[in-house]
PDB file of C-alpha atoms in Angstrom:
ATOM      1  CA  MET A  29     -10.823  22.842  12.503  1.00 47.00           C
ATOM      2  CA  THR A  30     -10.639  19.139  11.679  1.00 66.00           C
ATOM      3  CA  THR A  31     -13.924  17.440  10.902  1.00 91.00           C
ATOM      4  CA  GLU A  32     -14.928  13.967  12.020  1.00 94.00           C
ATOM      5  CA  ARG A  33     -14.565  12.785   8.414  1.00 94.00           C
ATOM      6  CA  ARG A  34     -11.018  14.142   8.267  1.00 95.00           C
ATOM      7  CA  ARG A  35     -10.185  12.458  11.587  1.00 95.00           C
ATOM      8  CA  ARG A  36     -11.501   9.143  10.225  1.00 96.00           C
ATOM      9  CA  GLY A  37      -9.492   9.606   7.034  1.00 96.00           C
ATOM     10  CA  LEU A  38      -6.274  10.396   8.875  1.00 96.00           C
ATOM     11  CA  ALA A  39      -6.805   7.424  11.193  1.00 96.00           C
ATOM     12  CA  LYS A  40      -7.366   5.092   8.225  1.00 97.00           C
ATOM     13  CA  MET A  41      -4.290   6.480   6.431  1.00 96.00           C
ATOM     14  CA  SER A  42      -2.246   5.749   9.557  1.00 97.00           C
ATOM     15  CA  GLU A  43      -3.671   2.232   9.744  1.00 96.00           C
ATOM     16  CA  VAL A  44      -3.043   1.518   6.050  1.00 96.00           C
ATOM     17  CA  TYR A  45       0.520   2.817   5.961  1.00 95.00           C
ATOM     18  CA  GLY A  46       1.667   2.063   9.503  1.00 92.00           C
ATOM     19  CA  TRP A  47       2.793   5.569  10.452  1.00 91.00           C
ATOM     20  CA  GLU A  48       1.006   8.610  11.867  1.00 93.00           C
ATOM     21  CA  PHE A  49      -0.567  11.053   9.454  1.00 92.00           C
ATOM     22  CA  SER A  50      -1.437  14.590  10.387  1.00 90.00           C
ATOM     23  CA  ASP A  51      -3.610  17.027   8.501  1.00 90.00           C
ATOM     24  CA  GLY A  52      -2.141  18.412   5.306  1.00 90.00           C
ATOM     25  CA  PRO A  53      -2.708  21.450   3.144  1.00 90.00           C
ATOM     26  CA  GLY A  54      -4.587  21.751  -0.104  1.00 93.00           C
ATOM     27  CA  GLU A  55      -7.535  20.258  -1.916  1.00 94.00           C
ATOM     28  CA  HIS A  56      -5.622  17.188  -3.104  1.00 96.00           C
ATOM     29  CA  PHE A  57      -4.793  16.165   0.452  1.00 95.00           C
ATOM     30  CA  ALA A  58      -8.382  16.919   1.519  1.00 94.00           C
ATOM     31  CA  VAL A  59      -9.855  14.621  -1.136  1.00 95.00           C
ATOM     32  CA  THR A  60      -7.284  11.933  -0.336  1.00 96.00           C
ATOM     33  CA  ALA A  61      -8.033  11.962   3.401  1.00 95.00           C
ATOM     34  CA  ASP A  62     -11.768  12.696   3.308  1.00 95.00           C
ATOM     35  CA  HIS A  63     -12.847  10.612   0.340  1.00 95.00           C
ATOM     36  CA  LEU A  64     -10.242   7.968  -0.476  1.00 97.00           C
ATOM     37  CA  PHE A  65      -9.424   6.972   3.105  1.00 97.00           C
ATOM     38  CA  ALA A  66     -12.443   8.026   5.199  1.00 96.00           C
ATOM     39  CA  ASP A  67     -14.924   6.691   2.632  1.00 96.00           C
ATOM     40  CA  ILE A  68     -13.338   4.199   0.200  1.00 97.00           C
ATOM     41  CA  TRP A  69     -10.633   2.422   2.255  1.00 97.00           C
ATOM     42  CA  SER A  70     -13.089   2.311   5.181  1.00 96.00           C
ATOM     43  CA  ARG A  71     -15.943   0.591   3.362  1.00 96.00           C
ATOM     44  CA  PRO A  72     -17.007  -2.833   4.613  1.00 96.00           C
ATOM     45  CA  GLY A  73     -16.617  -5.886   2.420  1.00 96.00           C
ATOM     46  CA  LEU A  74     -12.850  -5.936   1.827  1.00 97.00           C
ATOM     47  CA  SER A  75     -10.025  -5.965   4.326  1.00 97.00           C
ATOM     48  CA  ILE A  76      -7.071  -3.615   4.085  1.00 97.00           C
ATOM     49  CA  ARG A  77      -5.049  -6.616   2.880  1.00 97.00           C
ATOM     50  CA  ASP A  78      -7.616  -7.311   0.143  1.00 98.00           C
ATOM     51  CA  ARG A  79      -7.498  -3.700  -0.990  1.00 98.00           C
ATOM     52  CA  ARG A  80      -3.704  -3.701  -0.876  1.00 97.00           C
ATOM     53  CA  LEU A  81      -3.532  -6.812  -3.085  1.00 98.00           C
ATOM     54  CA  LEU A  82      -5.812  -5.170  -5.635  1.00 97.00           C
ATOM     55  CA  LEU A  83      -3.783  -1.977  -5.494  1.00 98.00           C
ATOM     56  CA  LEU A  84      -0.490  -3.826  -5.961  1.00 98.00           C
ATOM     57  CA  GLY A  85      -1.869  -5.513  -9.075  1.00 97.00           C
ATOM     58  CA  ALA A  86      -3.227  -2.257 -10.485  1.00 98.00           C
ATOM     59  CA  LEU A  87      -0.031  -0.313  -9.794  1.00 98.00           C
ATOM     60  CA  SER A  88       2.132  -3.028 -11.308  1.00 97.00           C
ATOM     61  CA  ALA A  89      -0.032  -3.274 -14.406  1.00 97.00           C
ATOM     62  CA  GLN A  90       0.461   0.465 -14.907  1.00 97.00           C
ATOM     63  CA  GLY A  91       4.201   0.265 -14.276  1.00 97.00           C
ATOM     64  CA  LEU A  92       3.947   2.441 -11.155  1.00 98.00           C
ATOM     65  CA  PHE A  93       6.591   0.594  -9.197  1.00 98.00           C
ATOM     66  CA  ASP A  94       7.606   3.621  -7.143  1.00 97.00           C
ATOM     67  CA  ILE A  95       4.114   3.698  -5.648  1.00 96.00           C
ATOM     68  CA  ALA A  96       4.035  -0.109  -5.387  1.00 98.00           C
ATOM     69  CA  GLU A  97       7.209   0.166  -3.310  1.00 98.00           C
ATOM     70  CA  ILE A  98       5.328   2.210  -0.700  1.00 97.00           C
ATOM     71  CA  GLN A  99       2.510  -0.345  -0.640  1.00 97.00           C
ATOM     72  CA  ILE A 100       4.938  -3.277  -0.347  1.00 98.00           C
ATOM     73  CA  GLY A 101       6.654  -1.600   2.584  1.00 97.00           C
ATOM     74  CA  ALA A 102       3.344  -0.958   4.304  1.00 97.00           C
ATOM     75  CA  ALA A 103       2.186  -4.550   3.715  1.00 97.00           C
ATOM     76  CA  LEU A 104       5.383  -5.879   5.295  1.00 96.00           C
ATOM     77  CA  HIS A 105       5.274  -3.392   8.170  1.00 95.00           C
ATOM     78  CA  ASN A 106       1.627  -4.202   8.930  1.00 96.00           C
ATOM     79  CA  GLU A 107       2.330  -7.951   8.552  1.00 96.00           C
ATOM     80  CA  GLU A 108      -0.365  -8.308   5.891  1.00 97.00           C
ATOM     81  CA  LEU A 109       1.987 -10.059   3.463  1.00 98.00           C
ATOM     82  CA  THR A 110       5.237 -11.949   3.916  1.00 97.00           C
ATOM     83  CA  GLU A 111       8.257 -11.839   1.644  1.00 97.00           C
ATOM     84  CA  ASP A 112       7.310 -15.267   0.291  1.00 98.00           C
ATOM     85  CA  GLN A 113       3.768 -14.107  -0.481  1.00 98.00           C
ATOM     86  CA  LEU A 114       5.072 -10.971  -2.211  1.00 98.00           C
ATOM     87  CA  ARG A 115       7.439 -13.103  -4.307  1.00 98.00           C
ATOM     88  CA  GLU A 116       4.506 -15.347  -5.238  1.00 98.00           C
ATOM     89  CA  ILE A 117       2.506 -12.261  -6.247  1.00 98.00           C
ATOM     90  CA  ALA A 118       5.396 -11.230  -8.514  1.00 98.00           C
ATOM     91  CA  LEU A 119       5.469 -14.618 -10.210  1.00 98.00           C
ATOM     92  CA  PHE A 120       1.685 -14.617 -10.605  1.00 98.00           C
ATOM     93  CA  LEU A 121       1.707 -11.098 -12.037  1.00 97.00           C
ATOM     94  CA  CYS A 122       4.327 -12.088 -14.634  1.00 97.00           C
ATOM     95  CA  HIS A 123       1.629 -14.107 -16.372  1.00 97.00           C
ATOM     96  CA  TYR A 124      -0.933 -11.286 -16.454  1.00 97.00           C
ATOM     97  CA  ILE A 125       1.035  -8.043 -16.785  1.00 97.00           C
ATOM     98  CA  GLY A 126       4.064  -9.413 -18.629  1.00 97.00           C
ATOM     99  CA  TRP A 127       7.323 -10.959 -17.577  1.00 97.00           C
ATOM    100  CA  PRO A 128       9.305  -7.699 -17.513  1.00 97.00           C
ATOM    101  CA  ALA A 129       6.772  -5.944 -15.269  1.00 97.00           C
ATOM    102  CA  GLY A 130       6.401  -8.937 -12.949  1.00 97.00           C
ATOM    103  CA  THR A 131      10.172  -9.204 -12.736  1.00 98.00           C
ATOM    104  CA  LYS A 132      10.392  -5.490 -11.936  1.00 98.00           C
ATOM    105  CA  PHE A 133       7.829  -6.028  -9.147  1.00 98.00           C
ATOM    106  CA  ASP A 134       9.972  -8.875  -7.790  1.00 98.00           C
ATOM    107  CA  GLY A 135      12.989  -6.576  -7.801  1.00 98.00           C
ATOM    108  CA  VAL A 136      11.065  -3.931  -5.861  1.00 98.00           C
ATOM    109  CA  VAL A 137      10.048  -6.600  -3.339  1.00 98.00           C
ATOM    110  CA  GLY A 138      13.712  -7.528  -2.911  1.00 98.00           C
ATOM    111  CA  LYS A 139      14.697  -3.890  -2.414  1.00 98.00           C
ATOM    112  CA  VAL A 140      11.998  -3.248   0.203  1.00 98.00           C
ATOM    113  CA  VAL A 141      12.700  -6.493   2.055  1.00 97.00           C
ATOM    114  CA  ALA A 142      16.439  -5.686   2.173  1.00 96.00           C
ATOM    115  CA  GLN A 143      15.694  -2.204   3.526  1.00 95.00           C
ATOM    116  CA  ALA A 144      13.359  -3.643   6.172  1.00 92.00           C
ATOM    117  CA  LYS A 145      15.952  -6.207   7.245  1.00 92.00           C
ATOM    118  CA  LYS A 146      18.637  -3.525   7.458  1.00 93.00           C
ATOM    119  CA  ARG A 147      16.366  -1.367   9.673  1.00 89.00           C
ATOM    120  CA  SER A 148      15.486  -4.291  11.936  1.00 86.00           C
ATOM    121  CA  ASN A 149      19.175  -5.161  12.356  1.00 88.00           C
ATOM    122  CA  GLY A 150      19.911  -1.581  13.332  1.00 79.00           C
ATOM    123  CA  SER A 151      22.452  -1.092  10.558  1.00 60.00           C
TER     124      SER A 151
END
Protein backbone atom coordinates (compact mmCIF):
# COMPACT_ATOMS: atom_id res chain seq x y z
CA MET A 1 0.00 0.00 0.00
CA THR A 2 1.36 3.41 -0.98
CA THR A 3 1.13 6.11 1.65
CA GLU A 4 0.23 9.73 1.02
CA ARG A 5 3.86 10.67 1.75
CA ARG A 6 5.08 8.19 -0.86
CA ARG A 7 2.57 9.54 -3.39
CA ARG A 8 3.82 13.09 -2.74
CA GLY A 9 7.42 11.93 -3.10
CA LEU A 10 6.78 10.12 -6.36
CA ALA A 11 4.88 13.12 -7.72
CA LYS A 12 7.74 15.47 -6.79
CA MET A 13 10.31 13.09 -8.34
CA SER A 14 8.28 13.13 -11.56
CA GLU A 15 8.09 16.92 -11.47
CA VAL A 16 11.82 17.33 -10.80
CA TYR A 17 13.01 14.90 -13.46
CA GLY A 18 10.27 15.27 -16.07
CA TRP A 19 9.30 11.60 -16.33
CA GLU A 20 6.92 9.37 -14.40
CA PHE A 21 8.22 7.57 -11.34
CA SER A 22 6.53 4.55 -9.86
CA ASP A 23 7.13 2.97 -6.49
CA GLY A 24 10.41 1.13 -6.10
CA PRO A 25 11.76 -1.57 -3.83
CA GLY A 26 14.03 -1.26 -0.84
CA GLU A 27 14.84 1.12 1.97
CA HIS A 28 17.07 3.35 -0.18
CA PHE A 29 14.24 4.07 -2.60
CA ALA A 30 11.85 4.60 0.34
CA VAL A 31 14.09 7.22 1.94
CA THR A 32 14.67 8.89 -1.43
CA ALA A 33 10.96 9.17 -2.22
CA ASP A 34 9.58 9.74 1.28
CA HIS A 35 12.23 12.03 2.73
CA LEU A 36 14.30 13.62 -0.02
CA PHE A 37 11.44 14.33 -2.43
CA ALA A 38 8.27 14.39 -0.31
CA ASP A 39 9.93 16.45 2.44
CA ILE A 40 13.10 18.22 1.24
CA TRP A 41 12.44 19.01 -2.45
CA SER A 42 8.87 19.98 -1.49
CA ARG A 43 9.76 22.54 1.16
CA PRO A 44 8.72 26.14 0.55
CA GLY A 45 11.32 28.85 0.12
CA LEU A 46 13.23 27.61 -2.93
CA SER A 47 11.96 26.72 -6.37
CA ILE A 48 12.91 23.50 -8.12
CA ARG A 49 15.19 25.62 -10.32
CA ASP A 50 16.88 27.11 -7.24
CA ARG A 51 17.44 23.66 -5.79
CA ARG A 52 18.71 22.37 -9.13
CA LEU A 53 21.26 25.21 -9.38
CA LEU A 54 22.54 24.41 -5.90
CA LEU A 55 22.69 20.72 -6.74
CA LEU A 56 24.58 21.33 -9.98
CA GLY A 57 27.19 23.35 -8.09
CA ALA A 58 27.53 20.73 -5.36
CA LEU A 59 27.77 17.82 -7.81
CA SER A 60 30.34 19.62 -9.93
CA ALA A 61 32.44 20.54 -6.92
CA GLN A 62 32.55 16.85 -6.00
CA GLY A 63 33.35 15.78 -9.56
CA LEU A 64 30.07 13.86 -9.88
CA PHE A 65 29.49 14.73 -13.51
CA ASP A 66 27.53 11.57 -14.26
CA ILE A 67 24.88 12.70 -11.79
CA ALA A 68 25.16 16.31 -12.99
CA GLU A 69 24.35 15.00 -16.47
CA ILE A 70 20.97 13.75 -15.23
CA GLN A 71 20.26 17.11 -13.59
CA ILE A 72 21.30 19.05 -16.71
CA GLY A 73 18.98 16.93 -18.83
CA ALA A 74 16.10 17.47 -16.43
CA ALA A 75 16.74 21.24 -16.30
CA LEU A 76 16.63 21.42 -20.09
CA HIS A 77 13.59 19.16 -20.36
CA ASN A 78 11.69 21.17 -17.73
CA GLU A 79 12.83 24.45 -19.35
CA GLU A 80 14.35 25.66 -16.08
CA LEU A 81 17.69 26.48 -17.72
CA THR A 82 18.72 27.16 -21.30
CA GLU A 83 21.89 26.01 -23.00
CA ASP A 84 23.29 29.53 -22.71
CA GLN A 85 22.55 29.63 -18.97
CA LEU A 86 24.17 26.22 -18.47
CA ARG A 87 27.26 27.39 -20.36
CA GLU A 88 27.38 30.49 -18.14
CA ILE A 89 27.14 28.25 -15.07
CA ALA A 90 30.13 26.27 -16.37
CA LEU A 91 32.20 29.41 -16.82
CA PHE A 92 31.19 30.68 -13.38
CA LEU A 93 32.02 27.35 -11.76
CA CYS A 94 35.50 27.35 -13.33
CA HIS A 95 36.41 30.15 -10.93
CA TYR A 96 35.15 28.36 -7.80
CA ILE A 97 35.71 24.64 -8.39
CA GLY A 98 38.70 24.87 -10.72
CA TRP A 99 39.13 25.24 -14.44
CA PRO A 100 39.32 21.50 -15.18
CA ALA A 101 36.09 20.74 -13.31
CA GLY A 102 34.24 23.71 -14.81
CA THR A 103 35.45 22.68 -18.25
CA LYS A 104 34.26 19.13 -17.61
CA PHE A 105 30.84 20.54 -16.64
CA ASP A 106 30.78 22.51 -19.91
CA GLY A 107 31.55 19.32 -21.81
CA VAL A 108 28.69 17.51 -20.08
CA VAL A 109 26.38 20.40 -21.00
CA GLY A 110 27.45 20.04 -24.64
CA LYS A 111 26.82 16.29 -24.57
CA VAL A 112 23.34 16.64 -23.05
CA VAL A 113 22.36 19.48 -25.38
CA ALA A 114 23.49 17.45 -28.42
CA GLN A 115 21.47 14.45 -27.23
CA ALA A 116 18.39 16.63 -26.67
CA LYS A 117 18.71 18.17 -30.13
CA LYS A 118 19.10 14.74 -31.72
CA ARG A 119 15.93 13.51 -29.95
CA SER A 120 13.95 16.59 -30.96
CA ASN A 121 15.02 16.16 -34.60
CA GLY A 122 13.88 12.56 -34.52
CA SER A 123 17.28 11.20 -35.49
